Amino acid sequence: MRNNLRILVLHVAKVVGLFHLSRRLTRSGLRILCYHAFEFEDESSFRARMFLRPQTFAKRLEFLRDRNFPILPLEQALILLEQRKLPSCSTVITIDDGFFSVYQLALRFLKLFSVPATVYVASYYCDRGNPVFRLAVQYMFWKSRLSEIALDDLGVGLTGKVSIRDSVAEEKLIWTIIQHGETHCDEPQRRRLCELLGRQLGVDYDHIANTRIFGMMTSSEISDLIAAGVDIQLHTHRHRFPEEQSVALKELEDNRTVLEPLAGKPLRHFCYPSGIFSEKQFDWLRAAGIDSATTCQPGINSSSTEKLALVRFLDGEDISEIEFEAELYGLTELLRRIRAGLRQFIPGRSRRDARSPS
Ligand SMILES: [Zn+2]
């Protein structure tokens, strides 16, 4: 209901000319789009913000071309942003994680529209051949049509049966299984756990594994992407960048060990896993030779935006065309700035609270 009202308001704003006004006001800013994975079967119904249908991606690229949003390589865009020489409404495409679907589904559209993109790759699953464990577990519960699951044979220290029609009990069970797998199992044991879970839930795990809907790109697929002109950059090895400096830097180092031989050059751009970062990490990143880092905070970047906290727009299947348009035209960004400005006048709210995404 609230979303319908929002969409109606955006349509009215467009009719009265606010889109064109906001485009003019924000034209010097750099738009960075963020994608994750693309849909083979029904994944966008499972996680709409994470999986985009290939035809939606094609529509987005068509929109950017037809409405004159020039798409630039990340590095070039950042240099021009610094020099205040960016073409009007410049846009960068980034894709996080390194899913197989980038290679299999998205690459053909990047080629078709001749647009550059940066893919931030988390390298742990590269060449391991298994689906991302936690996604596979969550998807199998989502996919199951059963009303309860027997736990005795799973080997996760639980017994009896649990109703998976009770969303609270189901969520608790899902995270118990994920934590067990991630802390007590190696890769073959996690695969075995997934097979057992699939059997208990009446979901074909082998199909999930074979279709690679939650699989990552292999080294050879990453090399093909690089050969096709796609920019590969850093996203840590195990998709974590904690506040413990030695662990965070080891993640960066392990990620570089996998990716730099494929890229054939030092990699200097980074994306925080899950967008989680703190300002104290900036010095670590600079010392490690990182020039830019992207977050998941929404917004349009200006020449004064911290290069190690670049803001992006997370596109997804749950973003309607008018919402995408409002974001690219800068209207949503202006509304966010107005809201943030107003919040500064509310007693008890710090400046940081006011800037945090809603
Ligand atoms: Zn990620």
GROMACS .gro file of C-alpha atoms in nm, residues 78-242:
model
  165
   78LEU     CA    1   3.660   0.829  -1.044
   79ILE     CA    2   3.944   1.023  -1.209
   80LEU     CA    3   3.698   1.247  -1.395
   81LEU     CA    4   3.489   1.292  -1.079
   82GLU     CA    5   3.799   1.412  -0.892
   83GLN     CA    6   3.882   1.652  -1.178
   84ARG     CA    7   3.518   1.766  -1.195
   85LYS     CA    8   3.514   1.672  -1.564
   86LEU     CA    9   3.252   1.396  -1.558
   87PRO     CA   10   3.010   1.393  -1.851
   88SER     CA   11   2.659   1.482  -1.738
   89CYS     CA   12   2.482   1.200  -1.547
   90SER     CA   13   2.773   0.957  -1.573
   91THR     CA   14   2.697   0.609  -1.445
   92VAL     CA   15   2.908   0.310  -1.341
   93ILE     CA   16   2.785  -0.050  -1.331
   94THR     CA   17   2.914  -0.271  -1.050
   95ILE     CA   18   2.825  -0.634  -0.985
   96ASP     CA   19   2.910  -0.789  -0.648
   97ASP     CA   20   3.027  -1.138  -0.548
   98GLY     CA   21   3.113  -1.308  -0.879
   99PHE     CA   22   2.818  -1.539  -0.936
  100PHE     CA   23   2.819  -1.780  -1.232
  101SER     CA   24   2.509  -1.602  -1.364
  102VAL     CA   25   2.720  -1.292  -1.436
  103TYR     CA   26   2.922  -1.500  -1.680
  104GLN     CA   27   2.633  -1.705  -1.815
  105LEU     CA   28   2.353  -1.446  -1.831
  106ALA     CA   29   2.471  -1.086  -1.784
  107LEU     CA   30   2.785  -1.087  -1.997
  108ARG     CA   31   2.591  -1.118  -2.321
  109PHE     CA   32   2.401  -0.794  -2.242
  110LEU     CA   33   2.718  -0.609  -2.141
  111LYS     CA   34   2.856  -0.707  -2.482
  112LEU     CA   35   2.532  -0.633  -2.669
  113PHE     CA   36   2.515  -0.279  -2.527
  114SER     CA   37   2.896  -0.236  -2.531
  115VAL     CA   38   2.905  -0.115  -2.172
  116PRO     CA   39   3.186  -0.147  -1.916
  117ALA     CA   40   3.127  -0.305  -1.575
  118THR     CA   41   3.324  -0.381  -1.262
  119VAL     CA   42   3.268  -0.720  -1.099
  120TYR     CA   43   3.383  -0.745  -0.736
  121VAL     CA   44   3.470  -1.110  -0.678
  122ALA     CA   45   3.472  -1.291  -0.343
  123SER     CA   46   3.711  -1.572  -0.430
  124TYR     CA   47   3.650  -1.849  -0.172
  125TYR     CA   48   3.399  -2.046  -0.382
  126CYS     CA   49   3.592  -1.991  -0.705
  127ASP     CA   50   3.700  -2.340  -0.825
  128ARG     CA   51   3.534  -2.514  -0.528
  129GLY     CA   52   3.237  -2.613  -0.740
  130ASN     CA   53   2.973  -2.588  -0.466
  131PRO     CA   54   2.680  -2.348  -0.437
  132VAL     CA   55   2.709  -2.075  -0.172
  133PHE     CA   56   2.611  -2.277   0.136
  134ARG     CA   57   2.385  -2.034   0.320
  135LEU     CA   58   2.196  -1.937   0.005
  136ALA     CA   59   2.138  -2.303  -0.084
  137VAL     CA   60   2.003  -2.373   0.267
  138GLN     CA   61   1.771  -2.070   0.266
  139TYR     CA   62   1.649  -2.146  -0.086
  140MET     CA   63   1.565  -2.510  -0.007
  141PHE     CA   64   1.347  -2.403   0.286
  142TRP     CA   65   1.179  -2.140   0.065
  143LYS     CA   66   1.126  -2.398  -0.212
  144SER     CA   67   0.993  -2.678   0.010
  145ARG     CA   68   0.621  -2.750  -0.004
  146LEU     CA   69   0.630  -2.965   0.311
  147SER     CA   70   0.485  -2.848   0.641
  148GLU     CA   71   0.744  -3.002   0.872
  149ILE     CA   72   1.095  -3.138   0.868
  150ALA     CA   73   1.249  -3.434   1.056
  151LEU     CA   74   1.580  -3.330   1.214
  152ASP     CA   75   1.726  -3.656   1.352
  153ASP     CA   76   1.930  -3.753   1.044
  154LEU     CA   77   2.070  -3.409   0.966
  155GLY     CA   78   2.357  -3.436   1.211
  156VAL     CA   79   2.328  -3.079   1.336
  157GLY     CA   80   2.262  -3.178   1.698
  158LEU     CA   81   1.882  -3.143   1.673
  159THR     CA   82   1.611  -3.409   1.710
  160GLY     CA   83   1.237  -3.440   1.649
  161LYS     CA   84   1.029  -3.250   1.396
  162VAL     CA   85   0.990  -2.876   1.338
  163SER     CA   86   0.700  -2.704   1.164
  164ILE     CA   87   0.821  -2.502   0.868
  165ARG     CA   88   0.486  -2.332   0.837
  166ASP     CA   89   0.577  -2.138   1.154
  167SER     CA   90   0.802  -1.864   1.014
  168VAL     CA   91   0.973  -1.787   1.347
  169ALA     CA   92   1.061  -2.154   1.413
  170GLU     CA   93   1.166  -2.197   1.050
  171GLU     CA   94   1.399  -1.893   1.058
  172LYS     CA   95   1.556  -2.011   1.384
  173LEU     CA   96   1.614  -2.356   1.236
  174ILE     CA   97   1.762  -2.216   0.915
  175TRP     CA   98   2.020  -2.013   1.108
  176THR     CA   99   2.103  -2.306   1.339
  177ILE     CA  100   2.181  -2.516   1.031
  178ILE     CA  101   2.380  -2.237   0.863
  179GLN     CA  102   2.585  -2.171   1.176
  180HIS     CA  103   2.649  -2.543   1.224
  181GLY     CA  104   2.763  -2.580   0.863
  182GLU     CA  105   2.979  -2.268   0.866
  183THR     CA  106   3.152  -2.339   1.197
  184HIS     CA  107   3.172  -2.720   1.224
  185CYS     CA  108   3.190  -2.849   0.866
  186ASP     CA  109   3.439  -2.846   0.582
  187GLU     CA  110   3.327  -2.805   0.222
  188PRO     CA  111   3.247  -3.178   0.152
  189GLN     CA  112   3.056  -3.201   0.483
  190ARG     CA  113   2.853  -2.891   0.396
  191ARG     CA  114   2.765  -3.045   0.060
  192ARG     CA  115   2.656  -3.366   0.236
  193LEU     CA  116   2.447  -3.161   0.481
  194CYS     CA  117   2.278  -2.986   0.188
  195GLU     CA  118   2.202  -3.320   0.022
  196LEU     CA  119   2.045  -3.455   0.343
  197LEU     CA  120   1.852  -3.133   0.393
  198GLY     CA  121   1.723  -3.144   0.036
  199ARG     CA  122   1.601  -3.499   0.088
  200GLN     CA  123   1.420  -3.403   0.412
  201LEU     CA  124   1.263  -3.095   0.251
  202GLY     CA  125   1.165  -3.267  -0.076
  203VAL     CA  126   1.390  -3.036  -0.281
  204ASP     CA  127   1.637  -3.158  -0.545
  205TYR     CA  128   1.976  -3.033  -0.419
  206ASP     CA  129   2.163  -3.193  -0.711
  207HIS     CA  130   1.960  -2.975  -0.947
  208ILE     CA  131   2.060  -2.664  -0.747
  209ALA     CA  132   2.425  -2.769  -0.758
  210ASN     CA  133   2.426  -2.870  -1.125
  211THR     CA  134   2.248  -2.560  -1.256
  212ARG     CA  135   2.488  -2.339  -1.052
  213ILE     CA  136   2.211  -2.094  -0.964
  214PHE     CA  137   2.404  -2.017  -0.643
  215GLY     CA  138   2.744  -2.109  -0.783
  216MET     CA  139   3.035  -1.872  -0.835
  217MET     CA  140   3.254  -1.826  -1.142
  218THR     CA  141   3.556  -2.050  -1.188
  219SER     CA  142   3.903  -1.905  -1.259
  220SER     CA  143   3.862  -1.984  -1.625
  221GLU     CA  144   3.524  -1.805  -1.641
  222ILE     CA  145   3.674  -1.502  -1.463
  223SER     CA  146   3.954  -1.504  -1.722
  224ASP     CA  147   3.694  -1.510  -2.001
  225LEU     CA  148   3.522  -1.213  -1.841
  226ILE     CA  149   3.851  -1.022  -1.824
  227ALA     CA  150   3.922  -1.110  -2.188
  228ALA     CA  151   3.579  -0.966  -2.275
  229GLY     CA  152   3.684  -0.634  -2.115
  230VAL     CA  153   3.510  -0.669  -1.778
  231ASP     CA  154   3.698  -0.511  -1.486
  232ILE     CA  155   3.752  -0.759  -1.199
  233GLN     CA  156   3.814  -0.612  -0.853
  234LEU     CA  157   3.836  -0.711  -0.485
  235HIS     CA  158   3.560  -0.822  -0.247
  236THR     CA  159   3.765  -1.027   0.011
  237HIS     CA  160   3.821  -1.404  -0.007
  238ARG     CA  161   3.554  -1.526   0.239
  239HIS     CA  162   3.312  -1.234   0.203
  240ARG     CA  163   3.402  -1.071   0.535
  241PHE     CA  164   3.599  -0.761   0.631
  242PRO     CA  165   3.593  -0.746   1.011
   0.00000   0.00000   0.00000
